[in-house]
PDB file of C-alpha atoms and ligand atoms in Angstrom:
ATOM      1  CA  UNK A   1       0.000   0.000   0.000  1.00  0.00           C
ATOM      2  CA  UNK A   2       2.950   2.336   0.430  1.00  0.00           C
ATOM      3  CA  UNK A   3       2.747   3.386  -3.249  1.00  0.00           C
ATOM      4  CA  UNK A   4      -0.818   4.728  -2.892  1.00  0.00           C
ATOM      5  CA  UNK A   5      -1.243   8.495  -2.444  1.00  0.00           C
ATOM      6  CA  UNK A   6      -1.998  10.513   0.666  1.00  0.00           C
ATOM      7  CA  UNK A   7      -5.219  12.532   0.409  1.00  0.00           C
ATOM      8  CA  UNK A   8      -5.067  16.169   1.522  1.00  0.00           C
ATOM      9  CA  UNK A   9      -8.312  18.062   1.759  1.00  0.00           C
ATOM     10  CA  UNK A  10      -9.484  21.618   2.409  1.00  0.00           C
ATOM     11  CA  UNK A  11     -12.521  23.715   1.556  1.00  0.00           C
ATOM     12  CA  UNK A  12     -10.332  25.475  -0.999  1.00  0.00           C
ATOM     13  CA  UNK A  13      -6.763  26.598  -1.459  1.00  0.00           C
ATOM     14  CA  UNK A  14      -5.791  26.984   2.215  1.00  0.00           C
ATOM     15  CA  UNK A  15      -4.663  23.392   2.647  1.00  0.00           C
ATOM     16  CA  UNK A  16      -1.867  24.051   0.150  1.00  0.00           C
ATOM     17  CA  UNK A  17      -0.031  25.573   3.136  1.00  0.00           C
ATOM     18  CA  UNK A  18      -0.203  22.160   4.815  1.00  0.00           C
ATOM     19  CA  UNK A  19       0.684  20.390   1.561  1.00  0.00           C
ATOM     20  CA  UNK A  20       3.916  22.412   1.431  1.00  0.00           C
ATOM     21  CA  UNK A  21       4.894  21.119   4.867  1.00  0.00           C
ATOM     22  CA  UNK A  22       3.885  17.559   3.933  1.00  0.00           C
ATOM     23  CA  UNK A  23       6.010  17.571   0.792  1.00  0.00           C
ATOM     24  CA  UNK A  24       8.940  18.885   2.782  1.00  0.00           C
ATOM     25  CA  UNK A  25       8.612  16.167   5.410  1.00  0.00           C
ATOM     26  CA  UNK A  26       7.650  13.326   3.046  1.00  0.00           C
ATOM     27  CA  UNK A  27       9.410  13.976  -0.289  1.00  0.00           C
ATOM     28  CA  UNK A  28       8.779  10.497  -1.701  1.00  0.00           C
ATOM     29  CA  UNK A  29       5.034  10.419  -1.126  1.00  0.00           C
ATOM     30  CA  UNK A  30       2.390  10.976  -3.794  1.00  0.00           C
ATOM     31  CA  UNK A  31      -0.419  13.362  -2.869  1.00  0.00           C
ATOM     32  CA  UNK A  32      -3.936  14.022  -4.114  1.00  0.00           C
ATOM     33  CA  UNK A  33      -4.993  17.509  -3.061  1.00  0.00           C
ATOM     34  CA  UNK A  34      -8.743  18.066  -3.045  1.00  0.00           C
ATOM     35  CA  UNK A  35     -10.136  21.619  -2.916  1.00  0.00           C
ATOM     36  CA  UNK A  36     -13.887  21.714  -2.291  1.00  0.00           C
ATOM     37  CA  UNK A  37     -14.039  25.014  -4.160  1.00  0.00           C
ATOM     38  CA  UNK A  38     -17.589  24.364  -5.320  1.00  0.00           C
ATOM     39  CA  UNK A  39     -18.725  24.581  -1.682  1.00  0.00           C
ATOM     40  CA  UNK A  40     -16.179  26.961  -0.127  1.00  0.00           C
ATOM     41  CA  UNK A  41     -15.855  28.745   2.164  1.00  0.00           C
ATOM     42  CA  UNK A  42     -16.917  26.448   5.002  1.00  0.00           C
ATOM     43  CA  UNK A  43     -16.255  28.818   7.873  1.00  0.00           C
ATOM     44  CA  UNK A  44     -19.628  30.508   8.147  1.00  0.00           C
ATOM     45  CA  UNK A  45     -21.757  27.479   7.236  1.00  0.00           C
ATOM     46  CA  UNK A  46     -23.414  25.166   9.733  1.00  0.00           C
ATOM     47  CA  UNK A  47     -21.610  22.217  11.285  1.00  0.00           C
ATOM     48  CA  UNK A  48     -23.920  19.702   9.635  1.00  0.00           C
ATOM     49  CA  UNK A  49     -23.164  21.024   6.154  1.00  0.00           C
ATOM     50  CA  UNK A  50     -19.389  20.962   6.717  1.00  0.00           C
ATOM     51  CA  UNK A  51     -19.567  17.467   8.211  1.00  0.00           C
ATOM     52  CA  UNK A  52     -21.582  16.181   5.273  1.00  0.00           C
ATOM     53  CA  UNK A  53     -19.123  17.646   2.736  1.00  0.00           C
ATOM     54  CA  UNK A  54     -16.135  16.302   4.648  1.00  0.00           C
ATOM     55  CA  UNK A  55     -17.520  12.776   4.719  1.00  0.00           C
ATOM     56  CA  UNK A  56     -18.415  12.907   1.014  1.00  0.00           C
ATOM     57  CA  UNK A  57     -14.922  14.089   0.058  1.00  0.00           C
ATOM     58  CA  UNK A  58     -13.269  11.407   2.214  1.00  0.00           C
ATOM     59  CA  UNK A  59     -15.434   8.754   0.536  1.00  0.00           C
ATOM     60  CA  UNK A  60     -14.529  10.099  -2.913  1.00  0.00           C
ATOM     61  CA  UNK A  61     -10.780  10.125  -2.166  1.00  0.00           C
ATOM     62  CA  UNK A  62     -10.901   6.563  -0.877  1.00  0.00           C
ATOM     63  CA  UNK A  63     -13.030   5.201  -3.716  1.00  0.00           C
ATOM     64  CA  UNK A  64     -11.494   7.061  -6.646  1.00  0.00           C
ATOM     65  CA  UNK A  65      -7.904   7.664  -5.583  1.00  0.00           C
ATOM     66  CA  UNK A  66      -7.345   4.759  -3.168  1.00  0.00           C
ATOM     67  CA  UNK A  67      -5.670   7.017  -0.634  1.00  0.00           C
ATOM     68  CA  UNK A  68      -3.704   5.283   2.126  1.00  0.00           C
ATOM     69  CA  UNK A  69      -4.082   8.178   4.600  1.00  0.00           C
ATOM     70  CA  UNK A  70      -6.105  11.387   4.830  1.00  0.00           C
ATOM     71  CA  UNK A  71      -4.923  14.776   6.047  1.00  0.00           C
ATOM     72  CA  UNK A  72      -7.888  17.036   6.770  1.00  0.00           C
ATOM     73  CA  UNK A  73      -5.957  20.252   6.115  1.00  0.00           C
ATOM     74  CA  UNK A  74      -8.833  22.396   7.310  1.00  0.00           C
ATOM     75  CA  UNK A  75      -9.474  23.451  10.903  1.00  0.00           C
ATOM     76  CA  UNK A  76     -13.168  23.967  10.165  1.00  0.00           C
ATOM     77  CA  UNK A  77     -13.710  20.478   8.723  1.00  0.00           C
ATOM     78  CA  UNK A  78     -11.640  18.932  11.515  1.00  0.00           C
ATOM     79  CA  UNK A  79     -13.739  20.684  14.156  1.00  0.00           C
ATOM     80  CA  UNK A  80     -17.011  19.661  12.532  1.00  0.00           C
ATOM     81  CA  UNK A  81     -16.285  16.124  11.400  1.00  0.00           C
ATOM     82  CA  UNK A  82     -13.060  14.444  12.498  1.00  0.00           C
ATOM     83  CA  UNK A  83     -14.864  12.278  15.075  1.00  0.00           C
ATOM     84  CA  UNK A  84     -17.324  11.081  12.408  1.00  0.00           C
ATOM     85  CA  UNK A  85     -14.497  10.369   9.978  1.00  0.00           C
ATOM     86  CA  UNK A  86     -12.715   8.293  12.607  1.00  0.00           C
ATOM     87  CA  UNK A  87     -15.889   6.308  13.151  1.00  0.00           C
ATOM     88  CA  UNK A  88     -16.477   5.913   9.380  1.00  0.00           C
ATOM     89  CA  UNK A  89     -12.900   4.746   8.651  1.00  0.00           C
ATOM     90  CA  UNK A  90     -11.383   3.212  11.768  1.00  0.00           C
ATOM     91  CA  UNK A  91      -8.429   1.664   9.906  1.00  0.00           C
ATOM     92  CA  UNK A  92      -7.456   4.774   7.923  1.00  0.00           C
ATOM     93  CA  UNK A  93      -4.531   6.891   9.185  1.00  0.00           C
ATOM     94  CA  UNK A  94      -6.318  10.210   9.681  1.00  0.00           C
ATOM     95  CA  UNK A  95      -4.714  13.513  10.610  1.00  0.00           C
ATOM     96  CA  UNK A  96      -6.660  16.677  11.416  1.00  0.00           C
ATOM     97  CA  UNK A  97      -5.602  20.227  12.233  1.00  0.00           C
ATOM     98  CA  UNK A  98      -6.624  22.442  15.123  1.00  0.00           C
ATOM     99  CA  UNK A  99      -5.536  25.905  16.240  1.00  0.00           C
ATOM    100  CA  UNK A 100      -2.131  25.538  17.925  1.00  0.00           C
ATOM    101  CA  UNK A 101      -3.018  26.871  21.367  1.00  0.00           C
ATOM    102  CA  UNK A 102      -0.630  24.609  23.280  1.00  0.00           C
ATOM    103  CA  UNK A 103       2.488  25.625  21.319  1.00  0.00           C
ATOM    104  CA  UNK A 104       1.363  29.245  21.683  1.00  0.00           C
ATOM    105  CA  UNK A 105       1.204  28.945  25.473  1.00  0.00           C
ATOM    106  CA  UNK A 106       4.644  27.334  25.448  1.00  0.00           C
ATOM    107  CA  UNK A 107       6.236  30.186  23.470  1.00  0.00           C
ATOM    108  CA  UNK A 108       4.392  33.305  24.621  1.00  0.00           C
ATOM    109  CA  UNK A 109       6.334  35.474  27.067  1.00  0.00           C
ATOM    110  CA  UNK A 110       3.580  37.965  27.844  1.00  0.00           C
ATOM    111  CA  UNK A 111       0.920  35.279  28.228  1.00  0.00           C
ATOM    112  CA  UNK A 112      -1.388  37.206  25.876  1.00  0.00           C
ATOM    113  CA  UNK A 113      -2.284  35.240  22.759  1.00  0.00           C
ATOM    114  CA  UNK A 114      -4.588  36.065  19.836  1.00  0.00           C
ATOM    115  CA  UNK A 115      -6.362  33.287  17.966  1.00  0.00           C
ATOM    116  CA  UNK A 116      -7.865  33.912  14.537  1.00  0.00           C
ATOM    117  CA  UNK A 117      -9.942  31.257  12.774  1.00  0.00           C
ATOM    118  CA  UNK A 118     -13.342  30.702  11.207  1.00  0.00           C
ATOM    119  CA  UNK A 119     -16.539  30.996  13.201  1.00  0.00           C
ATOM    120  CA  UNK A 120     -17.363  27.272  12.817  1.00  0.00           C
ATOM    121  CA  UNK A 121     -13.950  26.358  14.251  1.00  0.00           C
ATOM    122  CA  UNK A 122     -14.137  28.772  17.175  1.00  0.00           C
ATOM    123  CA  UNK A 123     -17.720  27.881  18.083  1.00  0.00           C
ATOM    124  CA  UNK A 124     -17.068  24.131  17.964  1.00  0.00           C
ATOM    125  CA  UNK A 125     -17.122  21.947  21.048  1.00  0.00           C
ATOM    126  CA  UNK A 126     -13.656  20.688  20.121  1.00  0.00           C
ATOM    127  CA  UNK A 127     -12.227  24.210  20.303  1.00  0.00           C
ATOM    128  CA  UNK A 128     -14.150  25.048  23.473  1.00  0.00           C
ATOM    129  CA  UNK A 129     -12.628  22.013  25.174  1.00  0.00           C
ATOM    130  CA  UNK A 130      -9.123  22.907  24.024  1.00  0.00           C
ATOM    131  CA  UNK A 131      -9.540  26.509  25.109  1.00  0.00           C
ATOM    132  CA  UNK A 132     -10.973  25.551  28.497  1.00  0.00           C
ATOM    133  CA  UNK A 133      -8.019  23.232  29.152  1.00  0.00           C
ATOM    134  CA  UNK A 134      -5.555  26.111  28.697  1.00  0.00           C
ATOM    135  CA  UNK A 135      -7.581  29.113  29.833  1.00  0.00           C
ATOM    136  CA  UNK A 136      -5.787  29.287  33.179  1.00  0.00           C
ATOM    137  CA  UNK A 137      -2.375  29.473  31.526  1.00  0.00           C
ATOM    138  CA  UNK A 138      -2.790  32.497  29.234  1.00  0.00           C
ATOM    139  CA  UNK A 139      -5.147  35.271  28.195  1.00  0.00           C
ATOM    140  CA  UNK A 140      -6.650  34.332  24.816  1.00  0.00           C
ATOM    141  CA  UNK A 141      -8.185  36.926  22.514  1.00  0.00           C
ATOM    142  CA  UNK A 142     -10.351  34.871  20.180  1.00  0.00           C
ATOM    143  CA  UNK A 143     -11.499  36.500  16.945  1.00  0.00           C
ATOM    144  CA  UNK A 144     -13.738  34.820  14.350  1.00  0.00           C
ATOM    145  CA  UNK A 145     -12.706  36.142  10.949  1.00  0.00           C
ATOM    146  CA  UNK A 146     -15.883  36.048   8.859  1.00  0.00           C
ATOM    147  CA  UNK A 147     -15.138  36.517   5.174  1.00  0.00           C
ATOM    148  CA  UNK A 148     -11.355  36.301   5.393  1.00  0.00           C
ATOM    149  CA  UNK A 149     -10.915  32.795   3.934  1.00  0.00           C
ATOM    150  CA  UNK A 150     -13.361  33.729   1.170  1.00  0.00           C
ATOM    151  CA  UNK A 151     -11.336  36.850   0.324  1.00  0.00           C
ATOM    152  CA  UNK A 152      -8.172  34.700   0.169  1.00  0.00           C
ATOM    153  CA  UNK A 153      -9.971  32.232  -2.130  1.00  0.00           C
ATOM    154  CA  UNK A 154     -10.755  35.139  -4.458  1.00  0.00           C
ATOM    155  CA  UNK A 155      -7.298  36.742  -4.018  1.00  0.00           C
ATOM    156  CA  UNK A 156      -9.153  39.959  -3.223  1.00  0.00           C
ATOM    157  CA  UNK A 157      -6.269  42.050  -1.855  1.00  0.00           C
ATOM    158  CA  UNK A 158      -8.369  45.080  -0.864  1.00  0.00           C
ATOM    159  CA  UNK A 159     -10.764  42.897   1.135  1.00  0.00           C
ATOM    160  CA  UNK A 160      -7.889  40.927   2.680  1.00  0.00           C
ATOM    161  CA  UNK A 161      -6.246  44.184   3.823  1.00  0.00           C
ATOM    162  CA  UNK A 162      -9.488  45.624   5.243  1.00  0.00           C
ATOM    163  CA  UNK A 163     -10.465  42.431   7.077  1.00  0.00           C
ATOM    164  CA  UNK A 164      -6.940  41.837   8.440  1.00  0.00           C
ATOM    165  CA  UNK A 165      -6.908  45.307   9.900  1.00  0.00           C
ATOM    166  CA  UNK A 166     -10.410  44.944  11.353  1.00  0.00           C
ATOM    167  CA  UNK A 167      -9.803  41.570  12.989  1.00  0.00           C
ATOM    168  CA  UNK A 168      -6.334  42.259  14.365  1.00  0.00           C
ATOM    169  CA  UNK A 169      -7.523  45.566  15.849  1.00  0.00           C
ATOM    170  CA  UNK A 170     -10.378  43.656  17.466  1.00  0.00           C
ATOM    171  CA  UNK A 171      -7.833  41.288  19.046  1.00  0.00           C
ATOM    172  CA  UNK A 172      -6.098  44.086  20.991  1.00  0.00           C
ATOM    173  CA  UNK A 173      -2.632  45.587  21.166  1.00  0.00           C
ATOM    174  CA  UNK A 174       0.263  43.590  19.764  1.00  0.00           C
ATOM    175  CA  UNK A 175       3.845  43.845  21.009  1.00  0.00           C
ATOM    176  CA  UNK A 176       6.293  42.377  23.464  1.00  0.00           C
ATOM    177  CA  UNK A 177       5.601  44.600  26.478  1.00  0.00           C
ATOM    178  CA  UNK A 178       3.709  43.196  29.476  1.00  0.00           C
ATOM    179  CA  UNK A 179      -0.007  42.926  28.705  1.00  0.00           C
ATOM    180  CA  UNK A 180       0.518  42.994  24.948  1.00  0.00           C
ATOM    181  CA  UNK A 181      -0.238  40.149  22.559  1.00  0.00           C
ATOM    182  CA  UNK A 182       3.064  38.599  21.499  1.00  0.00           C
ATOM    183  CA  UNK A 183       1.732  35.446  19.797  1.00  0.00           C
ATOM    184  CA  UNK A 184      -0.800  35.039  16.983  1.00  0.00           C
ATOM    185  CA  UNK A 185      -2.290  31.616  16.285  1.00  0.00           C
ATOM    186  CA  UNK A 186      -3.252  31.184  12.636  1.00  0.00           C
ATOM    187  CA  UNK A 187      -6.207  28.858  13.191  1.00  0.00           C
ATOM    188  CA  UNK A 188      -7.184  28.543   9.540  1.00  0.00           C
ATOM    189  CA  UNK A 189      -4.974  26.990   6.892  1.00  0.00           C
ATOM    190  CA  UNK A 190      -5.680  29.870   4.505  1.00  0.00           C
ATOM    191  CA  UNK A 191      -4.019  32.430   6.765  1.00  0.00           C
ATOM    192  CA  UNK A 192      -0.314  31.529   6.331  1.00  0.00           C
ATOM    193  CA  UNK A 193      -0.698  32.840   2.782  1.00  0.00           C
ATOM    194  CA  UNK A 194      -1.502  36.333   4.060  1.00  0.00           C
ATOM    195  CA  UNK A 195       1.172  36.348   6.768  1.00  0.00           C
ATOM    196  CA  UNK A 196       2.795  39.463   5.282  1.00  0.00           C
ATOM    197  CA  UNK A 197      -0.492  41.390   5.436  1.00  0.00           C
ATOM    198  CA  UNK A 198      -1.173  40.202   8.988  1.00  0.00           C
ATOM    199  CA  UNK A 199       2.331  41.226  10.005  1.00  0.00           C
ATOM    200  CA  UNK A 200       1.707  44.779   8.775  1.00  0.00           C
ATOM    201  CA  UNK A 201      -0.906  45.054  11.525  1.00  0.00           C
ATOM    202  CA  UNK A 202       0.643  42.858  14.234  1.00  0.00           C
ATOM    203  CA  UNK A 203       4.227  44.102  13.888  1.00  0.00           C
ATOM    204  CA  UNK A 204       7.577  42.343  13.692  1.00  0.00           C
ATOM    205  CA  UNK A 205       7.848  41.288  17.322  1.00  0.00           C
ATOM    206  CA  UNK A 206       4.843  38.989  17.217  1.00  0.00           C
ATOM    207  CA  UNK A 207       5.296  35.258  16.754  1.00  0.00           C
ATOM    208  CA  UNK A 208       2.944  33.575  14.250  1.00  0.00           C
ATOM    209  CA  UNK A 209       2.057  29.942  14.849  1.00  0.00           C
ATOM    210  CA  UNK A 210       0.567  27.591  12.281  1.00  0.00           C
ATOM    211  CA  UNK A 211       0.255  23.842  12.197  1.00  0.00           C
ATOM    212  CA  UNK A 212       1.809  22.729   8.892  1.00  0.00           C
ATOM    213  CA  UNK A 213       5.036  21.233  10.256  1.00  0.00           C
ATOM    214  CA  UNK A 214       3.560  19.351  13.252  1.00  0.00           C
ATOM    215  CA  UNK A 215       0.798  17.943  11.043  1.00  0.00           C
ATOM    216  CA  UNK A 216       3.403  16.707   8.558  1.00  0.00           C
ATOM    217  CA  UNK A 217       5.423  15.094  11.362  1.00  0.00           C
ATOM    218  CA  UNK A 218       2.324  13.395  12.743  1.00  0.00           C
ATOM    219  CA  UNK A 219       1.513  12.098   9.243  1.00  0.00           C
ATOM    220  CA  UNK A 220       5.010  10.603   9.012  1.00  0.00           C
ATOM    221  CA  UNK A 221       4.580   8.951  12.442  1.00  0.00           C
ATOM    222  CA  UNK A 222       1.231   7.365  11.562  1.00  0.00           C
ATOM    223  CA  UNK A 223       2.432   6.106   8.172  1.00  0.00           C
ATOM    224  CA  UNK A 224       5.564   4.715   9.713  1.00  0.00           C
ATOM    225  CA  UNK A 225       3.561   2.898  12.429  1.00  0.00           C
ATOM    226  CA  UNK A 226       1.335   1.441   9.698  1.00  0.00           C
ATOM    227  CA  UNK A 227       4.387   0.366   7.656  1.00  0.00           C
ATOM    228  CA  UNK A 228       3.174   2.520   4.739  1.00  0.00           C
ATOM    229  CA  UNK A 229       5.904   5.114   4.248  1.00  0.00           C
ATOM    230  CA  UNK A 230       7.008   5.524   0.624  1.00  0.00           C
ATOM    231  CA  UNK A 231      10.806   5.356   0.385  1.00  0.00           C
ATOM    232  CA  UNK A 232      11.484   5.871  -3.300  1.00  0.00           C
ATOM    233  CA  UNK A 233       8.660   7.754  -5.077  1.00  0.00           C
ATOM    234  CA  UNK A 234       9.004  11.095  -6.875  1.00  0.00           C
ATOM    235  CA  UNK A 235       6.540  13.145  -4.834  1.00  0.00           C
ATOM    236  CA  UNK A 236       3.936  13.745  -7.545  1.00  0.00           C
ATOM    237  CA  UNK A 237       0.893  15.885  -6.713  1.00  0.00           C
ATOM    238  CA  UNK A 238      -2.530  15.644  -8.349  1.00  0.00           C
ATOM    239  CA  UNK A 239      -4.802  18.628  -7.828  1.00  0.00           C
ATOM    240  CA  UNK A 240      -8.535  18.020  -7.806  1.00  0.00           C
ATOM    241  CA  UNK A 241     -11.292  20.575  -7.341  1.00  0.00           C
ATOM    242  CA  UNK A 242     -15.068  20.363  -7.046  1.00  0.00           C
ATOM    243  CA  UNK A 243     -15.367  23.443  -9.291  1.00  0.00           C
ATOM    244  CA  UNK A 244     -13.520  24.690 -12.359  1.00  0.00           C
ATOM    245  CA  UNK A 245      -9.860  24.142 -11.498  1.00  0.00           C
ATOM    246  CA  UNK A 246      -8.551  27.603 -12.492  1.00  0.00           C
ATOM    247  CA  UNK A 247      -8.486  29.043  -8.972  1.00  0.00           C
ATOM    248  CA  UNK A 248      -6.702  25.991  -7.596  1.00  0.00           C
ATOM    249  CA  UNK A 249      -4.190  25.984 -10.459  1.00  0.00           C
ATOM    250  CA  UNK A 250      -3.421  29.664  -9.933  1.00  0.00           C
ATOM    251  CA  UNK A 251      -3.055  29.211  -6.179  1.00  0.00           C
ATOM    252  CA  UNK A 252      -0.789  26.175  -6.644  1.00  0.00           C
ATOM    253  CA  UNK A 253       1.411  28.084  -9.096  1.00  0.00           C
ATOM    254  CA  UNK A 254       1.666  30.936  -6.618  1.00  0.00           C
ATOM    255  CA  UNK A 255       1.941  29.173  -3.300  1.00  0.00           C
ATOM    256  CA  UNK A 256       3.405  25.705  -3.656  1.00  0.00           C
ATOM    257  CA  UNK A 257       6.968  26.119  -2.452  1.00  0.00           C
ATOM    258  CA  UNK A 258       8.378  23.256  -4.452  1.00  0.00           C
ATOM    259  CA  UNK A 259       8.034  24.302  -8.097  1.00  0.00           C
ATOM    260  CA  UNK A 260       5.102  22.771  -9.902  1.00  0.00           C
ATOM    261  CA  UNK A 261       7.324  22.278 -12.957  1.00  0.00           C
ATOM    262  CA  UNK A 262       9.906  20.212 -11.093  1.00  0.00           C
ATOM    263  CA  UNK A 263      11.005  17.611 -13.645  1.00  0.00           C
ATOM    264  CA  UNK A 264      10.096  14.749 -11.363  1.00  0.00           C
ATOM    265  CA  UNK A 265       6.782  16.195 -10.255  1.00  0.00           C
ATOM    266  CA  UNK A 266       3.663  15.721 -12.305  1.00  0.00           C
ATOM    267  CA  UNK A 267       1.000  18.255 -11.429  1.00  0.00           C
ATOM    268  CA  UNK A 268      -2.279  18.074 -13.261  1.00  0.00           C
ATOM    269  CA  UNK A 269      -5.569  19.452 -12.098  1.00  0.00           C
ATOM    270  CA  UNK A 270      -9.020  18.148 -12.839  1.00  0.00           C
ATOM    271  CA  UNK A 271     -12.491  19.250 -11.931  1.00  0.00           C
ATOM    272  CA  UNK A 272     -14.730  16.629 -10.481  1.00  0.00           C
ATOM    273  CA  UNK A 273     -18.220  16.380  -9.080  1.00  0.00           C
ATOM    274  CA  UNK A 274     -18.446  14.888  -5.624  1.00  0.00           C
TER     275      UNK A 274
HETATM  276  N1  DGL B   1      -8.985  26.572   5.504  1.00  0.00           N
HETATM  277  C1  DGL B   1     -10.051  26.320   6.365  1.00  0.00           C
HETATM  278  C2  DGL B   1      -9.678  26.202   7.822  1.00  0.00           C
HETATM  279  O1  DGL B   1      -8.553  25.877   8.140  1.00  0.00           O
HETATM  280  C3  DGL B   1     -11.445  26.776   6.091  1.00  0.00           C
HETATM  281  C4  DGL B   1     -11.703  28.108   5.514  1.00  0.00           C
HETATM  282  C5  DGL B   1     -13.152  28.219   5.093  1.00  0.00           C
HETATM  283  O2  DGL B   1     -13.530  27.473   4.196  1.00  0.00           O
HETATM  284  O3  DGL B   1     -13.886  29.037   5.661  1.00  0.00           O
HETATM  285  O4  DGL B   1     -10.500  26.379   8.677  1.00  0.00           O
END
């Protein structure tokens, strides 16, 4: 089974930030990246809708691409559906993402931490539990960023700038002095792609925390435990979208850190109905 691909899934282009980390950590693996562009963004939809989409995409990736593992590279889908996915596919190595509150507590000096993510993620029981377990150790400023993932999907720079400013101002004052927010948790996989814009508002002293690298390491651990690590492949990526693939193609050309034209890397996108 080690030659089968790893499925990576997001509502849209955000999971490419996780795919970059996965390709870094697992250079011999093949990946199928699925963007549910036809139904994005997920962040302001109901839980039930996101859970239903997540289960349908997982089914599609298993049936059509014979994936050996699934990385749910979407905080919103993880919050809404990871428990159902685990029940649906008990034997499948399954990796989700959640806002990195624990690493933030470990690195923050001021003990003031901002968390930005979608509304579905932040209102989920999973997040509430995580937050409650750490609430005594830091002051968290939690800001749902309605519309921000959608603006990133559309590459709408004016909207991205306006929303970044609005949401980071709502979080409070950033800096390294006592009482200031010195750590920003990027709780949505779209946000690493606008790190430069966020930094304009948060300043240089603030530490940004995302989950790409730990998720990639956890994927390696699970594959290794299952005896399914690829040792010799060329790291090909197939891009699949539930809408016309143009947006995904453009995002991949812009944001994949390993060049899409790498001689050993075949990248081809297709649109598919799931
Ligand atoms: N990239 C996603 C996340 O990590 C979801 C963004 C959205 O579709 O609203 O939550």
